[in-house]
CSV table of C-alpha atoms and ligand atoms in Angstrom, one decimal:
chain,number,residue,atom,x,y,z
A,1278,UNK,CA,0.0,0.0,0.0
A,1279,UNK,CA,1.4,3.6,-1.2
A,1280,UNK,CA,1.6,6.1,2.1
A,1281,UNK,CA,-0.9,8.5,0.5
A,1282,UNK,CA,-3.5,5.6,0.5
A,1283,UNK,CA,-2.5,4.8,4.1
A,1284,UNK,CA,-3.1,8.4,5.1
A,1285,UNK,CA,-6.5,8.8,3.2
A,1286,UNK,CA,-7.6,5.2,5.3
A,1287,UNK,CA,-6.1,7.0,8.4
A,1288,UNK,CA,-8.3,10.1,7.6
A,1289,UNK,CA,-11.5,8.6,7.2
A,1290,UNK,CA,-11.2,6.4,9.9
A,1291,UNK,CA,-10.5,9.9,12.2
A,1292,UNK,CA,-13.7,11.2,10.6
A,1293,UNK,CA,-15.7,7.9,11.4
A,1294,UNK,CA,-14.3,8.8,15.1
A,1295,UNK,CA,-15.6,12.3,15.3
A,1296,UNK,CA,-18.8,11.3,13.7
A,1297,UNK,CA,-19.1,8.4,16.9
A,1298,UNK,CA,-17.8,11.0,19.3
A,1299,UNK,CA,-21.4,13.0,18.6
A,1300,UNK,CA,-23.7,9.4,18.2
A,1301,UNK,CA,-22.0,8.8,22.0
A,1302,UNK,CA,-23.6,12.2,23.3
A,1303,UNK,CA,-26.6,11.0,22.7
A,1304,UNK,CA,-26.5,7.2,22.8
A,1305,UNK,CA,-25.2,5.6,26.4
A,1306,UNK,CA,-22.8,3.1,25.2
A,1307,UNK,CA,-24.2,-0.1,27.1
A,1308,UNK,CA,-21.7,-1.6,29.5
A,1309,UNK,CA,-20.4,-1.7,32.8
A,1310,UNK,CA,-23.3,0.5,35.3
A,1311,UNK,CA,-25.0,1.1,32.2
A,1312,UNK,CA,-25.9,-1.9,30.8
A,1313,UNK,CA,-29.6,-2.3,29.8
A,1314,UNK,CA,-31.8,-4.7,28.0
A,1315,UNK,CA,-32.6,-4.4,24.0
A,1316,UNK,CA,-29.0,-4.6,22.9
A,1317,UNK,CA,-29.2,-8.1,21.4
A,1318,UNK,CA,-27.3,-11.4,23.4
A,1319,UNK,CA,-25.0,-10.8,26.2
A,1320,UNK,CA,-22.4,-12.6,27.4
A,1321,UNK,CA,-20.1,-12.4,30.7
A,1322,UNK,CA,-18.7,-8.9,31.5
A,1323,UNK,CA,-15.1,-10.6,32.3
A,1324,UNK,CA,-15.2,-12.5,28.9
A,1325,UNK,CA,-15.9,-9.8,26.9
A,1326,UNK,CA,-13.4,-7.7,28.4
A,1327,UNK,CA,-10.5,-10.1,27.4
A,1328,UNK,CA,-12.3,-10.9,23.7
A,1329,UNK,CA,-12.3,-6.9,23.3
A,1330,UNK,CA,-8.8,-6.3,24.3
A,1331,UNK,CA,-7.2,-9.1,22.9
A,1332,UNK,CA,-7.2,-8.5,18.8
A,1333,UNK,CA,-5.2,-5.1,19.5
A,1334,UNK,CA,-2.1,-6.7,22.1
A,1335,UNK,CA,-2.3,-9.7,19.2
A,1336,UNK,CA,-2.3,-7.6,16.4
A,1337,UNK,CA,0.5,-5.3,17.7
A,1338,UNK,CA,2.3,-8.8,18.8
A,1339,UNK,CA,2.3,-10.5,15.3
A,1340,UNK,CA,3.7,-6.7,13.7
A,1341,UNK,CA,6.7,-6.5,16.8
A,1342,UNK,CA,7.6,-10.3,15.5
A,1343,UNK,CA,7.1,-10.5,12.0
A,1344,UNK,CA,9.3,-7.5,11.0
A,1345,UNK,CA,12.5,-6.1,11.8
A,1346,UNK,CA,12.4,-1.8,13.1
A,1347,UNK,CA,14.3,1.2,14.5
A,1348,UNK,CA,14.8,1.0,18.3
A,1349,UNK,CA,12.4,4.1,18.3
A,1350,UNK,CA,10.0,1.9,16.8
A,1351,UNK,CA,10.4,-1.1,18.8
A,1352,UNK,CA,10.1,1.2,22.2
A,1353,UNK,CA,6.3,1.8,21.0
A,1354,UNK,CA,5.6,-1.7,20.1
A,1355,UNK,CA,6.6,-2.6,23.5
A,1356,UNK,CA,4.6,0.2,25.4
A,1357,UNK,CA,1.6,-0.4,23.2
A,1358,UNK,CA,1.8,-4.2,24.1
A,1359,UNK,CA,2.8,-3.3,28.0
A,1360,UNK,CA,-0.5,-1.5,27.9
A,1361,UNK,CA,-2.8,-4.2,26.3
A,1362,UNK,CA,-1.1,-6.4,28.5
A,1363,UNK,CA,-2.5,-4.9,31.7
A,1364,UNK,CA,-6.1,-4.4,29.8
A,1365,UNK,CA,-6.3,-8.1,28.2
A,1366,UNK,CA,-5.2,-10.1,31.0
A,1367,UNK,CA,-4.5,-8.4,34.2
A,1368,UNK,CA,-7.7,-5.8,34.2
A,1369,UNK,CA,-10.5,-8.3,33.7
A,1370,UNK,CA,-8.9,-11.0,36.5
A,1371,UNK,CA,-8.8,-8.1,38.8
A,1372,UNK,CA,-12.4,-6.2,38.1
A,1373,UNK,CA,-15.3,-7.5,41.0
A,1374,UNK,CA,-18.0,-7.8,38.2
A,1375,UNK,CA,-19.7,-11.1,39.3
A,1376,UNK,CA,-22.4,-11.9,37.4
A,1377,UNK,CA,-22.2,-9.1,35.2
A,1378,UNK,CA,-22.6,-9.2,31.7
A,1379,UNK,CA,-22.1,-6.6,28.7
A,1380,UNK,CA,-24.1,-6.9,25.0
A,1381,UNK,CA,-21.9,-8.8,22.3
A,1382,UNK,CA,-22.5,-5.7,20.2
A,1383,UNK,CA,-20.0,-3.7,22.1
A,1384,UNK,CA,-17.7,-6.6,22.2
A,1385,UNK,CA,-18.0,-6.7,18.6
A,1386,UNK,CA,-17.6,-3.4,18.0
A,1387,UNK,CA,-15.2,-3.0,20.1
A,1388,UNK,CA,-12.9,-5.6,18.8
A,1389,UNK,CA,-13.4,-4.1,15.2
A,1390,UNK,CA,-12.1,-0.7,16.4
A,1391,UNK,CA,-8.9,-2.3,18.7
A,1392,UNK,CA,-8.2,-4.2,15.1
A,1393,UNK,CA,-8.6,-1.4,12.9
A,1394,UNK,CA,-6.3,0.6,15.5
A,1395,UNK,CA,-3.7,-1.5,16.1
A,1396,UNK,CA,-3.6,-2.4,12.6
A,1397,UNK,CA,-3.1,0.8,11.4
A,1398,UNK,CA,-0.3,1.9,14.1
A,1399,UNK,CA,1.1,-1.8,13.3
A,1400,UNK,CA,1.5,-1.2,9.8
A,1401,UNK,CA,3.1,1.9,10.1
A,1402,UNK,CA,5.5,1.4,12.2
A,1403,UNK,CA,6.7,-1.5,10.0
A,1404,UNK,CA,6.6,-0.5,6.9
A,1405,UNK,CA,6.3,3.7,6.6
A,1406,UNK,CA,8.7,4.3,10.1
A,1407,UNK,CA,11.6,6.4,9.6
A,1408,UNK,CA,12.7,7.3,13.3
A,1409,UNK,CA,16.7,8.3,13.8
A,1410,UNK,CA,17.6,5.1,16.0
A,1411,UNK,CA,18.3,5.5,19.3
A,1412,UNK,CA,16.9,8.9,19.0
A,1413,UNK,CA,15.5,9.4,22.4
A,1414,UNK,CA,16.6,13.2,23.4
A,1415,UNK,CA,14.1,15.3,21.1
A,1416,UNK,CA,11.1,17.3,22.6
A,1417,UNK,CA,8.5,15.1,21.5
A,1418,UNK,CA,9.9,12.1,23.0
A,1419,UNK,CA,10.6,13.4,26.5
A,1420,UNK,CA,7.3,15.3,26.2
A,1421,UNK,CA,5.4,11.7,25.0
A,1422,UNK,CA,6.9,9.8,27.4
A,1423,UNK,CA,6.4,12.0,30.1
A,1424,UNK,CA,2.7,12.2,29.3
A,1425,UNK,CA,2.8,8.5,28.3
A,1426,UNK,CA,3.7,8.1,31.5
A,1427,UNK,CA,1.5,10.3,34.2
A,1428,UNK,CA,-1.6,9.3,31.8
A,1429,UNK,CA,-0.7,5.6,32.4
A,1430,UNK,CA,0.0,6.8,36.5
A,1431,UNK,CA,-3.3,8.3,36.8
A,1432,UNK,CA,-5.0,5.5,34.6
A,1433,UNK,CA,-3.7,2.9,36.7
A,1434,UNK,CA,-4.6,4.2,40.6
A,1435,UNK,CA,-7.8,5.2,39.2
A,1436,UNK,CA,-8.9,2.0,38.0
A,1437,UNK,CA,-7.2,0.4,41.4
A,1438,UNK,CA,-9.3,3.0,43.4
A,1439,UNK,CA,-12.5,2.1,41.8
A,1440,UNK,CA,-12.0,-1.7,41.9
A,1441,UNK,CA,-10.7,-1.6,45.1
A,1442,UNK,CA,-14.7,0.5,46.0
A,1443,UNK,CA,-15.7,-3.1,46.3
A,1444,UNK,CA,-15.4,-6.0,48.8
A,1445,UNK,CA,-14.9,-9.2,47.1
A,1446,UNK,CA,-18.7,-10.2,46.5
A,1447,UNK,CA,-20.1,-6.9,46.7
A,1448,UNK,CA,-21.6,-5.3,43.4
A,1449,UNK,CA,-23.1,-2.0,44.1
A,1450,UNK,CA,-21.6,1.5,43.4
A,1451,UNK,CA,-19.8,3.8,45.7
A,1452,UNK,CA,-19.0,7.4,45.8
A,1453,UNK,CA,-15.3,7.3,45.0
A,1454,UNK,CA,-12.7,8.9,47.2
A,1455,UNK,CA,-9.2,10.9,46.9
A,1456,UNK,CA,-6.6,11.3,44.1
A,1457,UNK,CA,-7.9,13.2,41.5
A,1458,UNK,CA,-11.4,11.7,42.0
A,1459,UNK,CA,-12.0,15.3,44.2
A,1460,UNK,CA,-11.9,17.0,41.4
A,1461,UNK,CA,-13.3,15.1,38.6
A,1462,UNK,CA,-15.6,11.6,38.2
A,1463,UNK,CA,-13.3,10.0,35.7
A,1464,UNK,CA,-9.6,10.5,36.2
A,1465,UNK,CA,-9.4,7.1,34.8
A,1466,UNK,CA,-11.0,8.4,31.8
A,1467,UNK,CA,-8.5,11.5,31.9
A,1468,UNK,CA,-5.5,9.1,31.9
A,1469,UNK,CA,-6.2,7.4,28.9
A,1470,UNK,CA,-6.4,10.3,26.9
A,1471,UNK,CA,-3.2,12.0,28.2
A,1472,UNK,CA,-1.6,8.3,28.4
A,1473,UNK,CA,-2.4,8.1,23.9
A,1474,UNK,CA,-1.5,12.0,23.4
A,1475,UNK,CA,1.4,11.2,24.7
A,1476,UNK,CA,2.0,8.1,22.6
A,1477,UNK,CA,0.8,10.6,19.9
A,1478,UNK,CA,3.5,12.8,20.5
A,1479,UNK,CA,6.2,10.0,20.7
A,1480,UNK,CA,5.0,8.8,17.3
A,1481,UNK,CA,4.4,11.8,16.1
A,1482,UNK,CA,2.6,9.5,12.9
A,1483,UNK,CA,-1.1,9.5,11.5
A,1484,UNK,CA,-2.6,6.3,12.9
A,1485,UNK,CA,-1.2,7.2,16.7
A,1486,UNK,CA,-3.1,10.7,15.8
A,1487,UNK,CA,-6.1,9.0,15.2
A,1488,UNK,CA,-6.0,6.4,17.8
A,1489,UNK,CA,-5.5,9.4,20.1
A,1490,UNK,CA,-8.7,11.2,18.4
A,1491,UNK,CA,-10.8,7.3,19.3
A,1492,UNK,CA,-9.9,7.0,22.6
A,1493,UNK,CA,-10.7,10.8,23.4
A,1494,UNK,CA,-14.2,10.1,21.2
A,1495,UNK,CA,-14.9,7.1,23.3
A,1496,UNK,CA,-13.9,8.1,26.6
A,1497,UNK,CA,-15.2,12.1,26.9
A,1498,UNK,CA,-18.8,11.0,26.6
A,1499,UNK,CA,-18.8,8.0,28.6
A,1500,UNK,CA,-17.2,10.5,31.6
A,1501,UNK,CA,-20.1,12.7,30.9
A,1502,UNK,CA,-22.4,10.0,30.9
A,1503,UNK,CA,-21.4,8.5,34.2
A,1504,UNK,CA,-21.1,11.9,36.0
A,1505,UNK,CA,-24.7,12.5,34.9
A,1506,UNK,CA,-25.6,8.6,36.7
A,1507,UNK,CA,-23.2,9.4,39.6
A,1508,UNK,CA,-25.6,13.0,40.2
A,1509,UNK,CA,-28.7,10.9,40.1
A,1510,UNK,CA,-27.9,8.2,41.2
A,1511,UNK,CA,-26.2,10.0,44.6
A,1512,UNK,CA,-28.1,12.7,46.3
A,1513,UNK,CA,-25.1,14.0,48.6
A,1514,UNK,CA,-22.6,13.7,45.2
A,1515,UNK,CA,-20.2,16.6,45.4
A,1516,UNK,CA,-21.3,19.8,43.6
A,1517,UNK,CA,-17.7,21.0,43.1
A,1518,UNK,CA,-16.6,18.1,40.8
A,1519,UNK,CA,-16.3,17.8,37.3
A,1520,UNK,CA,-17.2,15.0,35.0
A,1521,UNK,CA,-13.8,14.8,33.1
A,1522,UNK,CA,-11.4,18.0,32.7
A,1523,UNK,CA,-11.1,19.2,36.2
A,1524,UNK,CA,-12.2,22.8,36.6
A,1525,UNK,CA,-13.8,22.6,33.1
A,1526,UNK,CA,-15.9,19.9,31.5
B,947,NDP,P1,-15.4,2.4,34.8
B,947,NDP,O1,-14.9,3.6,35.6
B,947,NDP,O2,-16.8,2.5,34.4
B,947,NDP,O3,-15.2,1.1,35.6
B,947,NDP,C1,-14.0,0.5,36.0
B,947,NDP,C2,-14.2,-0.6,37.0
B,947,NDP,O4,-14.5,-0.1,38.3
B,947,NDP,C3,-15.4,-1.5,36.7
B,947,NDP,O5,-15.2,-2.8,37.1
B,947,NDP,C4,-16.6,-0.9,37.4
B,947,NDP,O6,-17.6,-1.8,37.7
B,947,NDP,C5,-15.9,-0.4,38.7
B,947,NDP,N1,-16.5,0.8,39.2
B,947,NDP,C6,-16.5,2.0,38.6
B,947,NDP,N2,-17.0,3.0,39.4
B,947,NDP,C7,-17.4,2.3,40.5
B,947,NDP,C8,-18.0,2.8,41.7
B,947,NDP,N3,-18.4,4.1,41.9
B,947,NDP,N4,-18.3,1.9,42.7
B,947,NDP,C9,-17.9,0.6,42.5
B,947,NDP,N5,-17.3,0.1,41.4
B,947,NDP,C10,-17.0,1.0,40.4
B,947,NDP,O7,-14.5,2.2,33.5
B,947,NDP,P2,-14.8,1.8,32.0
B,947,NDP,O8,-15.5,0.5,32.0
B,947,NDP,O9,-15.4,2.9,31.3
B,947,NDP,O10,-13.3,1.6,31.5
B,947,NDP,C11,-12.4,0.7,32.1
B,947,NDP,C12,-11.0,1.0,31.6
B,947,NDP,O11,-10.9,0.8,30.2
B,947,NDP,C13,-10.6,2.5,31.9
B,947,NDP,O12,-9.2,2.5,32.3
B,947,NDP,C14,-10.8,3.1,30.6
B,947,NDP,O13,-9.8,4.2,30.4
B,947,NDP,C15,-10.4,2.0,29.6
B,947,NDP,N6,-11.2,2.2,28.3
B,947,NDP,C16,-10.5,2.7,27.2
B,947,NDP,C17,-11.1,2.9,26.0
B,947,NDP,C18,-10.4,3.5,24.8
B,947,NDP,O14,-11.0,3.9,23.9
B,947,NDP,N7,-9.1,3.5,24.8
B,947,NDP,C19,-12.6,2.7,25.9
B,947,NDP,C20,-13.2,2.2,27.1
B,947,NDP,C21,-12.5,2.0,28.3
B,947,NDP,P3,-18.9,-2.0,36.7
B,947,NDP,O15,-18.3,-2.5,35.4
B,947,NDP,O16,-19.8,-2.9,37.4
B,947,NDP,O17,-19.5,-0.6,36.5
């Protein structure tokens, strides 16, 4: 495939993002606290958690081994694959979701958009990567990685917060506690965003753009969308806290 074909693919597929970042304003994406009826078969939460995940750490996997990179390159195979790592195997085992189950349309779905991803970023950096080895001293690396690496930080600790809300066996909600959760509902939300800008920095390519542009399209209206539940759903919820961007949004 020429580069200008992979950019035009890359293009559309950011526009198919922005297009899903407005459906998700208005549609509640059906998992986790707001999973409902009507969407079609479900199966186990934990299942499709690790059937969602796996197609981009696989993906990613089979580029890293099949052909030879740059050390540049290389370093964002592995951080991509660290990440997927954690979300495939290690986040589902740990999450107290018993008896919870999401639709197979957002497993589906789901799996399509970690394949297109990862395919794209894959690609790229094996075939269209151009990176000065071992060139780890410029301003969008130690800005990336720096941001690759508070986003992942505040990712990680929020997630642990949240699971740790309940006691093996329990499976209600709770009004989460300290870190950044004072100031906003989702820092785990926040994390992931800053965690891929930074990747997108790093890379400084089109697919990390626009895997950068999907996660921000997924993940800004589902913190909206569980701010709104948290304010229902908790009378004494604090006033002062944002849904997403602290101070902000
Ligand atoms: P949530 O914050 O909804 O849930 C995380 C876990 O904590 C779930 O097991 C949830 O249980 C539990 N939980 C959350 N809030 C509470 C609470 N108040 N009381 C008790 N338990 C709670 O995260 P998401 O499901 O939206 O996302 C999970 C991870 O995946 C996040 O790190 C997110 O950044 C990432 N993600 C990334 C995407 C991307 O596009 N890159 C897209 C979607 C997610 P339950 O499931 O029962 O609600």
């Amino acid at each position: 495939m020429s580069q200008d074909l992979f950019h035009i693919l890359c293009l559309i597929w950011t526009g198919i993002a922005l297009i899903t970042f407005f459906l998700l304003l208005y549609v509640r994406a059906p998992y986790g606290r707001h999973v409902q009826s009507g969407w079609g078969p479900q199966i186990s939460n934990k299942v499709g958690w690790v059937l969602m995940e796996l197609p981009s750490f696989v993906c990613i996997l089979y580029f890293t081994a099949s052909y030879s990179h740059s050390s540049y390159a290389y370093l964002l195979l592995f951080l991509w694959l660290l990440h997927y790592a954690n979300r495939t195997f290690v986040f589902p085992m740990r999450i107290r979701t018993r008896g919870k189950k999401m639709p197979v349309v957002i497993v589906v779905s789901a799996i399509i958009f970690n394949l297109v991803n990862a395919g794209l970023n894959g690609y790229y950096l094996s075939f269209f990567e151009n990176y000065i080895p071992n060139d780890f001293s410029s301003w969008k690396f130690l800005l990336g990685a720096s941001l690759f690496a508070a986003g992942a930080i505040v990712n990680l600790k929020s997630d642990q917060i949240l699971i740790g809300l309940r006691k093996p066996g329990e499976v209600g909600y709770k009004v989460p506690r300290g870190f950044l959760f004072e100031y906003i509902s989702c820092p785990n939300h926040l994390g992931e965003i800053i965690q891929w800008a930074g990747f997108a920095l790093m890379a400084w390519n089109c697919p990390a753009a626009t895997f950068f542009v999907w996660t921000a399209a997924n993940l800004i209206p589902r913190a909206l969308d569980h701010h709104k539940w948290y304010k229902t759903k908790f009378e004494n919820y604090p006033t002062e806290r944002k849904a997403i961007f602290p101070g902000v949004l």
